[in-house]
XYZ file of C-alpha atoms in Angstrom:
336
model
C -9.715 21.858 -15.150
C -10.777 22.452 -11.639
C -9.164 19.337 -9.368
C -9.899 18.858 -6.138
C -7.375 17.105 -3.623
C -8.591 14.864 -1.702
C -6.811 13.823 1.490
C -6.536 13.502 5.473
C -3.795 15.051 7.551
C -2.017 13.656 10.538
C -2.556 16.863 12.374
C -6.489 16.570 12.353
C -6.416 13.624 14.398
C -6.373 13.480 18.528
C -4.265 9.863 19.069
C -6.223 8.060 21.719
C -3.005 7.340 24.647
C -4.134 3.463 24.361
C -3.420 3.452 20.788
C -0.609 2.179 19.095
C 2.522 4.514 18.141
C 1.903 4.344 14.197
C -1.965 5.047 14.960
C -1.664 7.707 12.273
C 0.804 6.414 10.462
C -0.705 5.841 7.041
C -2.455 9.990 6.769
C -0.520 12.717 5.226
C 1.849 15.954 5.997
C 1.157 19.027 4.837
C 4.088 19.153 2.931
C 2.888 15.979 0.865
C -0.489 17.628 0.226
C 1.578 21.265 -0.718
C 3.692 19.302 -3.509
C 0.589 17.373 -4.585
C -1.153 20.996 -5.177
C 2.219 22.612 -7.162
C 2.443 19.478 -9.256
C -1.500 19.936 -10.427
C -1.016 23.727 -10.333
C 2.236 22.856 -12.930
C 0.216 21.060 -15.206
C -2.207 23.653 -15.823
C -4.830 22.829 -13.821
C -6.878 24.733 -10.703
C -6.230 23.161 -7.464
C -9.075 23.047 -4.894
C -8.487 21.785 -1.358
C -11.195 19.442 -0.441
C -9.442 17.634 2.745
C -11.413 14.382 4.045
C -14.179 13.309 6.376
C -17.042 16.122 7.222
C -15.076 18.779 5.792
C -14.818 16.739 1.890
C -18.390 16.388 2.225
C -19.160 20.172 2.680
C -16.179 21.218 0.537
C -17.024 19.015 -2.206
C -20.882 20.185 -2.333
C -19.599 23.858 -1.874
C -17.117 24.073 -4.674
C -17.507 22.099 -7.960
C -15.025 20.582 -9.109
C -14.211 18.625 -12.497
C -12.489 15.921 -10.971
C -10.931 14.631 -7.714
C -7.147 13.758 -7.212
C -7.894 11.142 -3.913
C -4.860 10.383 -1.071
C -7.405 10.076 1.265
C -7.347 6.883 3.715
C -10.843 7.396 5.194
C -11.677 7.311 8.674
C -12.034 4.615 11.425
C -10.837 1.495 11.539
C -12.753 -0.505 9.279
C -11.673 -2.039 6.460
C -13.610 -0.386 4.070
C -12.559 2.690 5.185
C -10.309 3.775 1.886
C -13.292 3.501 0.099
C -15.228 6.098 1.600
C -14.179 8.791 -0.380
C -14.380 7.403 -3.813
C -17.916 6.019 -2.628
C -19.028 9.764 -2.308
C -17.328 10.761 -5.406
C -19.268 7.954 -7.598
C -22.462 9.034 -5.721
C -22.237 12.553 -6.802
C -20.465 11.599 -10.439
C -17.557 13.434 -10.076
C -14.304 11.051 -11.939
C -11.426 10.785 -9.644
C -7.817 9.193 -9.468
C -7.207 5.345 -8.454
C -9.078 2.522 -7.479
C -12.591 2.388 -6.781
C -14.399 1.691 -3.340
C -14.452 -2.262 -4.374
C -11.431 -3.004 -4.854
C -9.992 -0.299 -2.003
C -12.113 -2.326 0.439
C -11.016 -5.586 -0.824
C -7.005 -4.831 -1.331
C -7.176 -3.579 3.058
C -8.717 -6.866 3.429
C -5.416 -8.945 3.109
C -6.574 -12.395 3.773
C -9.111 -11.539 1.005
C -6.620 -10.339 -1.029
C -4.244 -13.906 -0.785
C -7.263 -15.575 -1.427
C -7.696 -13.946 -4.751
C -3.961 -13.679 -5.979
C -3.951 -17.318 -4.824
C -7.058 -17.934 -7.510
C -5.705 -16.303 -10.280
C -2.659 -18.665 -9.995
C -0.015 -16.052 -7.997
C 2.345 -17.720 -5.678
C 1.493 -16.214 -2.142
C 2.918 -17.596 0.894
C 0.746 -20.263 3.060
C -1.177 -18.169 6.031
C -4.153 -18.970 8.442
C -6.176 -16.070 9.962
C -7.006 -15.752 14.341
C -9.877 -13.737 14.196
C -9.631 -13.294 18.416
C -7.566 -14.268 21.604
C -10.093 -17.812 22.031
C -8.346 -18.816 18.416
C -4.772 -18.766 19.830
C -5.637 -21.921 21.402
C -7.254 -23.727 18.630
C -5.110 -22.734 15.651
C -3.701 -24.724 13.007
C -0.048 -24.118 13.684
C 1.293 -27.664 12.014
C -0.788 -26.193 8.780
C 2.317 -23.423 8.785
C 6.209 -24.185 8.008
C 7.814 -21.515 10.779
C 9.251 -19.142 11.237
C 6.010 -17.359 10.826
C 5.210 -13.134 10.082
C 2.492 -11.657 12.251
C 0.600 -8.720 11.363
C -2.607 -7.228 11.249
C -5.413 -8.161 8.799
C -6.921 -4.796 7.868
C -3.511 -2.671 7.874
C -1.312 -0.528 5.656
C 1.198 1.756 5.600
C 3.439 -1.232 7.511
C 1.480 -0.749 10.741
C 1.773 -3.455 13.120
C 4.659 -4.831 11.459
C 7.469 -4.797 13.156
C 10.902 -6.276 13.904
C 9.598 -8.651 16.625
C 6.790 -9.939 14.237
C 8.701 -12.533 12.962
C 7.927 -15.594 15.018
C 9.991 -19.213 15.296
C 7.557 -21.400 17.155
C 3.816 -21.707 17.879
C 4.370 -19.876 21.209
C 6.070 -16.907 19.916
C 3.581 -16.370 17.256
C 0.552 -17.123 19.624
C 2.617 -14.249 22.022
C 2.707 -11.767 18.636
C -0.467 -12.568 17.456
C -2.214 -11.778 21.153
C -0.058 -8.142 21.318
C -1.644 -7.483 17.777
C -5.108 -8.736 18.548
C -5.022 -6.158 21.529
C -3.489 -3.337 20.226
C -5.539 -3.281 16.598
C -8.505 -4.449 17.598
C -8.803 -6.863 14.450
C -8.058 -10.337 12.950
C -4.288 -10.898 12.389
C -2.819 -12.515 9.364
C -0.234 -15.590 10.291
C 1.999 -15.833 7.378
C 4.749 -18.460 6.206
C 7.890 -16.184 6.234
C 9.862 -16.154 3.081
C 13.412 -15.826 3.461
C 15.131 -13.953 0.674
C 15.070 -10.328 -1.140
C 12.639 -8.035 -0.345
C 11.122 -6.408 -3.685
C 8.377 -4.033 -3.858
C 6.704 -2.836 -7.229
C 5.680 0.329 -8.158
C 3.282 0.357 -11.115
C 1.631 3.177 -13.172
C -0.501 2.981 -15.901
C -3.581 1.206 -16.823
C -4.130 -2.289 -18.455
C -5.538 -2.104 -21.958
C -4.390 1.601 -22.647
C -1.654 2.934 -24.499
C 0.296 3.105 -20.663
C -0.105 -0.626 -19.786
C 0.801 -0.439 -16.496
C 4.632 0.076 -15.991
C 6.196 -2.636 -13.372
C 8.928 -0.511 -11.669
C 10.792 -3.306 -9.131
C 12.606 -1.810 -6.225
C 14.899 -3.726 -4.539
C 15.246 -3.344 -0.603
C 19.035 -4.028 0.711
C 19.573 -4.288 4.348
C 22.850 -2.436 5.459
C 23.370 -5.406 8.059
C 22.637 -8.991 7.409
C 22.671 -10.373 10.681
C 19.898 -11.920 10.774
C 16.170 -12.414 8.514
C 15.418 -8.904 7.075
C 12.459 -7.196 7.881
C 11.143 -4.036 6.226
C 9.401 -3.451 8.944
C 8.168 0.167 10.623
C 11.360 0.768 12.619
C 13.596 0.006 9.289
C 11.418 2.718 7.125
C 11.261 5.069 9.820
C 14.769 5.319 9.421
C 15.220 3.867 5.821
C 18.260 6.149 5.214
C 20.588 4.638 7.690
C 19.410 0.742 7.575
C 18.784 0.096 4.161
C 19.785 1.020 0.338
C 17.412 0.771 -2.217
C 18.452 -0.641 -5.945
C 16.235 0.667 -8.698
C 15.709 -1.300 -11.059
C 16.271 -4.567 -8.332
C 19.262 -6.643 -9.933
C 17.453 -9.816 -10.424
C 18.194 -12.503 -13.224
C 15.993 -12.356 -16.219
C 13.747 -15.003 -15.222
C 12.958 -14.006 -12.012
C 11.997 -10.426 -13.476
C 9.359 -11.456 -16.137
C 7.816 -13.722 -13.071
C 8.031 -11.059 -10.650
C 6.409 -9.094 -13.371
C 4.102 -11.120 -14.071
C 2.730 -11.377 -10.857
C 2.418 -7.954 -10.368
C 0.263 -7.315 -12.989
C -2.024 -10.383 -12.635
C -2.341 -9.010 -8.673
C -2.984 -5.692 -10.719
C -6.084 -7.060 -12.895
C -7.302 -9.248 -10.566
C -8.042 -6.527 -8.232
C -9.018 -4.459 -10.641
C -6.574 -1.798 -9.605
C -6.672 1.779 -11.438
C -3.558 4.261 -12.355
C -0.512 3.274 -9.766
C -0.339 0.709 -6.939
C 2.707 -0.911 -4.933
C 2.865 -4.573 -4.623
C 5.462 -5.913 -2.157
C 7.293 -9.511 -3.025
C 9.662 -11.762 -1.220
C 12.243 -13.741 -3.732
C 12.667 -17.389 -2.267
C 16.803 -18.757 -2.563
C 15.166 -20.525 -5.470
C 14.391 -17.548 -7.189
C 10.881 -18.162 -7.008
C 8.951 -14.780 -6.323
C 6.305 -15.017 -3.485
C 3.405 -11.982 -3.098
C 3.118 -10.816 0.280
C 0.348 -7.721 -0.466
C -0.780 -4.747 -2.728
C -1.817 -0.934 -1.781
C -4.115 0.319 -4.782
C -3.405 3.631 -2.348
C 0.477 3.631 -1.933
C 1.995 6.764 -0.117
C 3.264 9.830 -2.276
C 5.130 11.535 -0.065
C 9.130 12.389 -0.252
C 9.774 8.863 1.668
C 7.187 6.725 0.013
C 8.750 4.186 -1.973
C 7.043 4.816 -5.087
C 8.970 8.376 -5.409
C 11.598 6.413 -3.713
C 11.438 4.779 -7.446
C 10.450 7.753 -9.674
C 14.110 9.088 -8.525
C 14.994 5.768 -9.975
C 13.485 6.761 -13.580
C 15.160 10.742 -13.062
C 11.412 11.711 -11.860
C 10.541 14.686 -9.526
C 8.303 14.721 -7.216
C 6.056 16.752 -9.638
C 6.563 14.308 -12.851
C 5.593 10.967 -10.485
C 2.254 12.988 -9.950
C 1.460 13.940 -13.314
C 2.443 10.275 -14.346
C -0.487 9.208 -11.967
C -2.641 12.553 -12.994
C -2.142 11.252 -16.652
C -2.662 7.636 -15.948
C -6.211 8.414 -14.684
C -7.256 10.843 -17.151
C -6.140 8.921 -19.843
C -8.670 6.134 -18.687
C -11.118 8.090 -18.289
C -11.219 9.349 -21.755
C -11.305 6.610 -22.881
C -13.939 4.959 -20.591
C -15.979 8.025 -22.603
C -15.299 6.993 -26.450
């Protein structure tokens, strides 16, 4: 099978000096793309390079392919932009890996995204939503318990959230959220902070199939607990030195199924497709609390879904043919 590889690389992109420090923070290395290419190469297939933006569209219409293993992020700022490239894909009927433009666009979206875990009965911290500066003024702070998290409201790959995000007051948080409103150039998300373990879930698999989706909790351990833990840029730029990482997350039996639970009603509720990573907070109580989900988590050697597949005894090359399989395992069957 021919596969193209879909992506966009760091090094395409000229960083604006007004920007933000993780401007690019959420598109690829070359190494990640290189690994990506052996794993498909390992399994048998053809790799084809197809990149992102301009160049997918001409590579794409230049050199067939059968179907489309998708990293890329899309271009811009909007919040659709993860969507582009599977948008294309379904245009020309080519099949391709993870979720589709809908739910892409709505799982970026995360004020949409509470709104719909809170629907389908998933815990999710209280939040309120400044759309710009004039709200600061006007917003609802006694609506929110403090100390409040800050970040932006079409963001992934932990931009914008930082160690300083975290917010005790209605002043601090109205300082935050006016930083965030100027540097990202969006709405920012105000969000109840939950005090307690940080857990984040890979899953891979489809619901329905023979691989329901496996719910892999990782467990995020701050090397110093002086104060409320945030896994925040600055901690997973340097993830080795600040933090260990406990695969599977020790947590009593109870709190697992929940936490499982969750994760896969975020999962179908989404409609999400082959892996995703859904981050929780666990309350003292126990009680598990979702934060957010990325239907387009990060593969690379640092991501914490391979971060996890080293948890199962996984290379590199296994966690992509895990995803690989997921997907054309659906598909198949989406053609019976």
């Amino acid at each position: 099978m021919r596969i193209g590889l879909a992506y966009d690389l760091k090094e395409e992109f000229a960083v604006n000096a007004a920007a933000p420090d993780d401007a690019l923070e959420e598109y690829d290395s070359t190494e990640t793309v290189r690994l990506i290419e052996a794993a498909v190469s390992g399994a048998g297939h053809t790799p084809i390079r197809l990149g992102g933006g301009r160049e997918f569209l001409r590579q794409v219409l230049d050199n067939p392919v059968d179907f489309v293993f998708n990293i890329a992020e899309g271009r811009g700022t909007g919040r659709a932009r993860e969507a582009q490239i599977p948008a294309v894909l379904e245009m020309l009927g080519i099949p391709y890996s993870g979720a589709d433009p809908q739910t892409l666009s709505m799982a970026l979206d995360k004020p949409l995204t509470k709104r719909l875990a809170d629907f389908a009965g998933v815990s999710t911290p209280a939040w309120l939503v400044l759309n710009d500066t004039a709200n600061l003024a006007v917003a609802d702070w006694a609506s929110l318990h403090f100390p409040v998290f800050i970040k932006p409201a079409f963001e992934g790959s932990s931009k914008g959230i930082r160690l300083n995000s975290l917010a005790a007051s209605p002043a601090a948080a109205a300082a935050v959220a006016g930083r965030l409103l100027g540097d990202y150039r969006q709405p920012v998300l105000v969000e109840e902070f939950i005090d307690g373990d940080e857990i984040t879930c890979g899953l891979i698999g489809n619901t329905g199939q023979a691989d329901n989706p496996m719910v892999l909790p990782l467990g995020i351990l701050p090397h110093r607990a002086d104060g409320p833990f945030i896994y925040s840029l600055e901690v997973k730029r340097d993830y080795r030195n600040r933090v260990e990482y406990q695969f599977p997350a020790r947590l009593p039996a109870p709190v697992l199924e929940e936490l499982t639970r969750q994760a896969v009603r975020v999962f179908d509720t989404l409609n999400c497709r082959d892996f995703a990573r859904a981050d929780f907070r666990i309350d003292r109580r126990g009680r598990p609390w979702f934060l957010e989900i990325n239907p387009l988590p990060g593969l690379s050697l640092d991501s914490d879904l391979y971060i996890i597949a080293r948890g199962l005894g996984w290379s590199h090359a296994e966690l992509i043919q895990a995803v690989l399989d997921a997907a054309l395992n659906r598909i198949s069957a989406s053609c019976v």
